[in-house]
mmCIF file of N, CA and C in Angstrom:
data_model
loop_
_atom_site.group_PDB
_atom_site.id
_atom_site.type_symbol
_atom_site.label_atom_id
_atom_site.label_comp_id
_atom_site.label_asym_id
_atom_site.label_seq_id
_atom_site.Cartn_x
_atom_site.Cartn_y
_atom_site.Cartn_z
ATOM 1 N N GLN Q 1 92.402 86.695 89.138
ATOM 2 C CA GLN Q 1 93.521 85.856 89.485
ATOM 3 C C GLN Q 1 94.828 86.498 89.048
ATOM 4 N N VAL Q 2 94.794 87.199 87.928
ATOM 5 C CA VAL Q 2 95.994 87.885 87.453
ATOM 6 C C VAL Q 2 96.378 89.008 88.418
ATOM 7 N N VAL Q 3 95.393 89.767 88.864
ATOM 8 C CA VAL Q 3 95.673 90.856 89.805
ATOM 9 C C VAL Q 3 96.218 90.287 91.112
ATOM 10 N N ALA Q 4 95.663 89.182 91.577
ATOM 11 C CA ALA Q 4 96.168 88.550 92.802
ATOM 12 C C ALA Q 4 97.626 88.142 92.637
ATOM 13 N N MET Q 5 97.982 87.625 91.472
ATOM 14 C CA MET Q 5 99.364 87.224 91.227
ATOM 15 C C MET Q 5 100.292 88.437 91.185
ATOM 16 N N ILE Q 6 99.842 89.511 90.544
ATOM 17 C CA ILE Q 6 100.647 90.733 90.508
ATOM 18 C C ILE Q 6 100.865 91.252 91.927
ATOM 19 N N ALA Q 7 99.807 91.265 92.730
ATOM 20 C CA ALA Q 7 99.926 91.723 94.118
ATOM 21 C C ALA Q 7 100.898 90.853 94.901
ATOM 22 N N GLN Q 8 100.891 89.566 94.635
ATOM 23 C CA GLN Q 8 101.836 88.650 95.293
ATOM 24 C C GLN Q 8 103.266 89.019 94.920
ATOM 25 N N ILE Q 9 103.485 89.284 93.661
ATOM 26 C CA ILE Q 9 104.838 89.606 93.178
ATOM 27 C C ILE Q 9 105.327 90.929 93.751
ATOM 28 N N ILE Q 10 104.483 91.967 93.714
ATOM 29 C CA ILE Q 10 104.947 93.278 94.169
ATOM 30 C C ILE Q 10 105.128 93.341 95.686
ATOM 31 N N GLY Q 11 104.573 92.386 96.399
ATOM 32 C CA GLY Q 11 104.729 92.352 97.850
ATOM 33 C C GLY Q 11 105.921 91.551 98.327
ATOM 34 N N GLN Q 12 106.625 90.912 97.404
ATOM 35 C CA GLN Q 12 107.756 90.061 97.794
ATOM 36 C C GLN Q 12 108.977 90.884 98.172
ATOM 37 N N HIS Q 13 109.758 90.333 99.082
ATOM 38 C CA HIS Q 13 111.010 90.959 99.504
ATOM 39 C C HIS Q 13 111.899 91.213 98.284
ATOM 40 N N GLY Q 14 112.467 92.400 98.238
ATOM 41 C CA GLY Q 14 113.348 92.751 97.139
ATOM 42 C C GLY Q 14 112.679 93.598 96.077
ATOM 43 N N PHE Q 15 111.347 93.598 96.058
ATOM 44 C CA PHE Q 15 110.636 94.448 95.109
ATOM 45 C C PHE Q 15 110.691 95.873 95.643
ATOM 46 N N GLU Q 16 110.685 96.849 94.743
ATOM 47 C CA GLU Q 16 110.745 98.247 95.155
ATOM 48 C C GLU Q 16 109.697 98.530 96.234
ATOM 49 N N TYR Q 17 110.090 99.168 97.300
ATOM 50 C CA TYR Q 17 109.264 99.547 98.441
ATOM 51 C C TYR Q 17 108.868 98.373 99.334
ATOM 52 N N SER Q 18 109.369 97.176 99.080
ATOM 53 C CA SER Q 18 108.960 96.024 99.884
ATOM 54 C C SER Q 18 109.405 96.137 101.338
ATOM 55 N N ASP Q 19 110.286 97.085 101.621
ATOM 56 C CA ASP Q 19 110.712 97.280 103.006
ATOM 57 C C ASP Q 19 109.800 98.263 103.749
ATOM 58 N N ASP Q 20 108.788 98.791 103.070
ATOM 59 C CA ASP Q 20 107.851 99.722 103.691
ATOM 60 C C ASP Q 20 106.615 98.965 104.168
ATOM 61 N N GLU Q 21 106.297 99.123 105.442
ATOM 62 C CA GLU Q 21 105.192 98.386 106.057
ATOM 63 C C GLU Q 21 103.842 98.693 105.401
ATOM 64 N N ASN Q 22 103.583 99.960 105.090
ATOM 65 C CA ASN Q 22 102.316 100.315 104.454
ATOM 66 C C ASN Q 22 102.210 99.724 103.056
ATOM 67 N N TYR Q 23 103.300 99.771 102.316
ATOM 68 C CA TYR Q 23 103.306 99.223 100.956
ATOM 69 C C TYR Q 23 102.958 97.737 100.968
ATOM 70 N N THR Q 24 103.616 96.986 101.828
ATOM 71 C CA THR Q 24 103.355 95.538 101.861
ATOM 72 C C THR Q 24 101.949 95.248 102.379
ATOM 73 N N LYS Q 25 101.428 96.108 103.260
ATOM 74 C CA LYS Q 25 100.056 95.946 103.747
ATOM 75 C C LYS Q 25 99.074 96.124 102.593
ATOM 76 N N TRP Q 26 99.287 97.169 101.786
ATOM 77 C CA TRP Q 26 98.386 97.409 100.661
ATOM 78 C C TRP Q 26 98.504 96.315 99.607
ATOM 79 N N ALA Q 27 99.702 95.801 99.384
ATOM 80 C CA ALA Q 27 99.868 94.694 98.434
ATOM 81 C C ALA Q 27 99.106 93.466 98.918
ATOM 82 N N ALA Q 28 99.170 93.194 100.215
ATOM 83 C CA ALA Q 28 98.444 92.047 100.778
ATOM 84 C C ALA Q 28 96.935 92.259 100.691
ATOM 85 N N GLU Q 29 96.483 93.490 100.953
ATOM 86 C CA GLU Q 29 95.053 93.795 100.841
ATOM 87 C C GLU Q 29 94.575 93.629 99.396
ATOM 88 N N LEU Q 30 95.388 94.075 98.459
ATOM 89 C CA LEU Q 30 95.044 93.929 97.050
ATOM 90 C C LEU Q 30 94.942 92.451 96.679
ATOM 91 N N ARG Q 31 95.910 91.669 97.109
ATOM 92 C CA ARG Q 31 95.906 90.230 96.799
ATOM 93 C C ARG Q 31 94.656 89.554 97.353
ATOM 94 N N GLN Q 32 94.320 89.849 98.617
ATOM 95 C CA GLN Q 32 93.152 89.221 99.227
ATOM 96 C C GLN Q 32 91.865 89.658 98.531
ATOM 97 N N ALA Q 33 91.750 90.937 98.247
ATOM 98 C CA ALA Q 33 90.543 91.433 97.584
ATOM 99 C C ALA Q 33 90.389 90.832 96.189
ATOM 100 N N ALA Q 34 91.489 90.719 95.452
ATOM 101 C CA ALA Q 34 91.436 90.127 94.112
ATOM 102 C C ALA Q 34 91.026 88.656 94.189
ATOM 103 N N THR Q 35 91.536 87.953 95.171
ATOM 104 C CA THR Q 35 91.154 86.553 95.371
ATOM 105 C C THR Q 35 89.668 86.465 95.722
ATOM 106 N N ASP Q 36 89.197 87.410 96.546
ATOM 107 C CA ASP Q 36 87.781 87.420 96.924
ATOM 108 C C ASP Q 36 86.877 87.706 95.723
ATOM 109 N N VAL Q 37 87.317 88.571 94.811
ATOM 110 C CA VAL Q 37 86.547 88.834 93.588
ATOM 111 C C VAL Q 37 86.418 87.548 92.789
ATOM 112 N N SER Q 38 87.513 86.844 92.624
ATOM 113 C CA SER Q 38 87.509 85.605 91.855
ATOM 114 C C SER Q 38 86.565 84.574 92.475
ATOM 115 N N THR Q 39 86.646 84.411 93.784
ATOM 116 C CA THR Q 39 85.791 83.447 94.478
ATOM 117 C C THR Q 39 84.320 83.833 94.356
ATOM 118 N N ALA Q 40 84.024 85.110 94.575
ATOM 119 C CA ALA Q 40 82.630 85.562 94.486
ATOM 120 C C ALA Q 40 82.077 85.380 93.075
ATOM 121 N N THR Q 41 82.915 85.621 92.082
ATOM 122 C CA THR Q 41 82.491 85.444 90.693
ATOM 123 C C THR Q 41 82.154 83.984 90.417
ATOM 124 N N GLU Q 42 83.000 83.089 90.895
ATOM 125 C CA GLU Q 42 82.742 81.656 90.710
ATOM 126 C C GLU Q 42 81.435 81.240 91.371
ATOM 127 N N GLN Q 43 81.075 81.936 92.451
ATOM 128 C CA GLN Q 43 79.855 81.623 93.192
ATOM 129 C C GLN Q 43 78.647 82.443 92.708
ATOM 130 N N ASN Q 44 78.847 83.216 91.631
ATOM 131 C CA ASN Q 44 77.795 84.082 91.096
ATOM 132 C C ASN Q 44 77.217 85.024 92.154
ATOM 133 N N ASN Q 45 78.093 85.525 93.019
ATOM 134 C CA ASN Q 45 77.678 86.426 94.088
ATOM 135 C C ASN Q 45 78.108 87.847 93.720
ATOM 136 N N PHE Q 46 77.214 88.556 93.015
ATOM 137 C CA PHE Q 46 77.539 89.884 92.508
ATOM 138 C C PHE Q 46 77.864 90.871 93.630
ATOM 139 N N GLU Q 47 77.065 90.881 94.684
ATOM 140 C CA GLU Q 47 77.285 91.834 95.777
ATOM 141 C C GLU Q 47 78.656 91.645 96.416
ATOM 142 N N ARG Q 48 79.023 90.409 96.659
ATOM 143 C CA ARG Q 48 80.327 90.129 97.269
ATOM 144 C C ARG Q 48 81.463 90.482 96.309
ATOM 145 N N ALA Q 49 81.276 90.217 95.034
ATOM 146 C CA ALA Q 49 82.291 90.556 94.043
ATOM 147 C C ALA Q 49 82.466 92.074 93.955
ATOM 148 N N GLN Q 50 81.365 92.798 93.990
ATOM 149 C CA GLN Q 50 81.428 94.255 93.930
ATOM 150 C C GLN Q 50 82.127 94.821 95.162
ATOM 151 N N GLU Q 51 81.822 94.297 96.324
ATOM 152 C CA GLU Q 51 82.456 94.756 97.561
ATOM 153 C C GLU Q 51 83.963 94.505 97.513
ATOM 154 N N ALA Q 52 84.351 93.328 97.056
ATOM 155 C CA ALA Q 52 85.770 93.004 96.956
ATOM 156 C C ALA Q 52 86.451 93.874 95.898
ATOM 157 N N GLY Q 53 85.754 94.152 94.813
ATOM 158 C CA GLY Q 53 86.289 95.044 93.786
ATOM 159 C C GLY Q 53 86.529 96.437 94.337
ATOM 160 N N ASN Q 54 85.630 96.903 95.197
ATOM 161 C CA ASN Q 54 85.811 98.200 95.838
ATOM 162 C C ASN Q 54 87.041 98.192 96.746
ATOM 163 N N ARG Q 55 87.275 97.074 97.434
ATOM 164 C CA ARG Q 55 88.475 96.966 98.276
ATOM 165 C C ARG Q 55 89.742 96.966 97.429
ATOM 166 N N MET Q 56 89.678 96.345 96.255
ATOM 167 C CA MET Q 56 90.822 96.373 95.337
ATOM 168 C C MET Q 56 91.130 97.815 94.933
ATOM 169 N N THR Q 57 90.097 98.538 94.530
ATOM 170 C CA THR Q 57 90.266 99.922 94.113
ATOM 171 C C THR Q 57 90.860 100.767 95.233
ATOM 172 N N LYS Q 58 90.382 100.572 96.454
ATOM 173 C CA LYS Q 58 90.887 101.332 97.595
ATOM 174 C C LYS Q 58 92.350 101.017 97.872
ATOM 175 N N ALA Q 59 92.719 99.754 97.829
ATOM 176 C CA ALA Q 59 94.118 99.376 98.069
ATOM 177 C C ALA Q 59 95.025 100.017 97.025
ATOM 178 N N CYS Q 60 94.605 99.996 95.779
ATOM 179 C CA CYS Q 60 95.397 100.620 94.707
ATOM 180 C C CYS Q 60 95.507 102.128 94.923
ATOM 181 N N ALA Q 61 94.380 102.771 95.186
ATOM 182 C CA ALA Q 61 94.368 104.224 95.349
ATOM 183 C C ALA Q 61 95.210 104.663 96.543
ATOM 184 N N ASP Q 62 95.074 103.967 97.665
ATOM 185 C CA ASP Q 62 95.851 104.314 98.856
ATOM 186 C C ASP Q 62 97.343 104.189 98.594
ATOM 187 N N CYS Q 63 97.721 103.116 97.956
ATOM 188 C CA CYS Q 63 99.141 102.885 97.668
ATOM 189 C C CYS Q 63 99.674 103.910 96.658
ATOM 190 N N HIS Q 64 98.937 104.108 95.593
ATOM 191 C CA HIS Q 64 99.399 105.042 94.550
ATOM 192 C C HIS Q 64 99.479 106.472 95.075
ATOM 193 N N GLU Q 65 98.604 106.813 96.003
ATOM 194 C CA GLU Q 65 98.647 108.149 96.597
ATOM 195 C C GLU Q 65 99.977 108.365 97.326
ATOM 196 N N SER Q 66 100.463 107.328 97.966
ATOM 197 C CA SER Q 66 101.715 107.439 98.729
ATOM 198 C C SER Q 66 102.962 107.212 97.894
ATOM 199 N N PHE Q 67 102.893 106.319 96.919
ATOM 200 C CA PHE Q 67 104.108 105.900 96.219
ATOM 201 C C PHE Q 67 104.208 106.358 94.774
ATOM 202 N N ARG Q 68 103.107 106.797 94.213
ATOM 203 C CA ARG Q 68 103.149 107.264 92.821
ATOM 204 C C ARG Q 68 102.933 108.764 92.727
ATOM 205 N N GLY Q 69 102.377 109.324 93.820
ATOM 206 C CA GLY Q 69 102.151 110.759 93.956
ATOM 207 C C GLY Q 69 101.554 111.363 92.804
#
């Protein structure tokens, strides 16, 4: 839930890079994946939580590759 909130904040207008379409796409993907991890955990669904965790990692890596170099 904390990661989802961070993703929400970094995707808001006015945040650094918020005018870049790819950046906001990755922030949205991170938020959704983090929310999916939380939901899967509440449902004791390890496979779904792991899949969503992998999507979180990918969103972070893709974004950092472009913006953190």
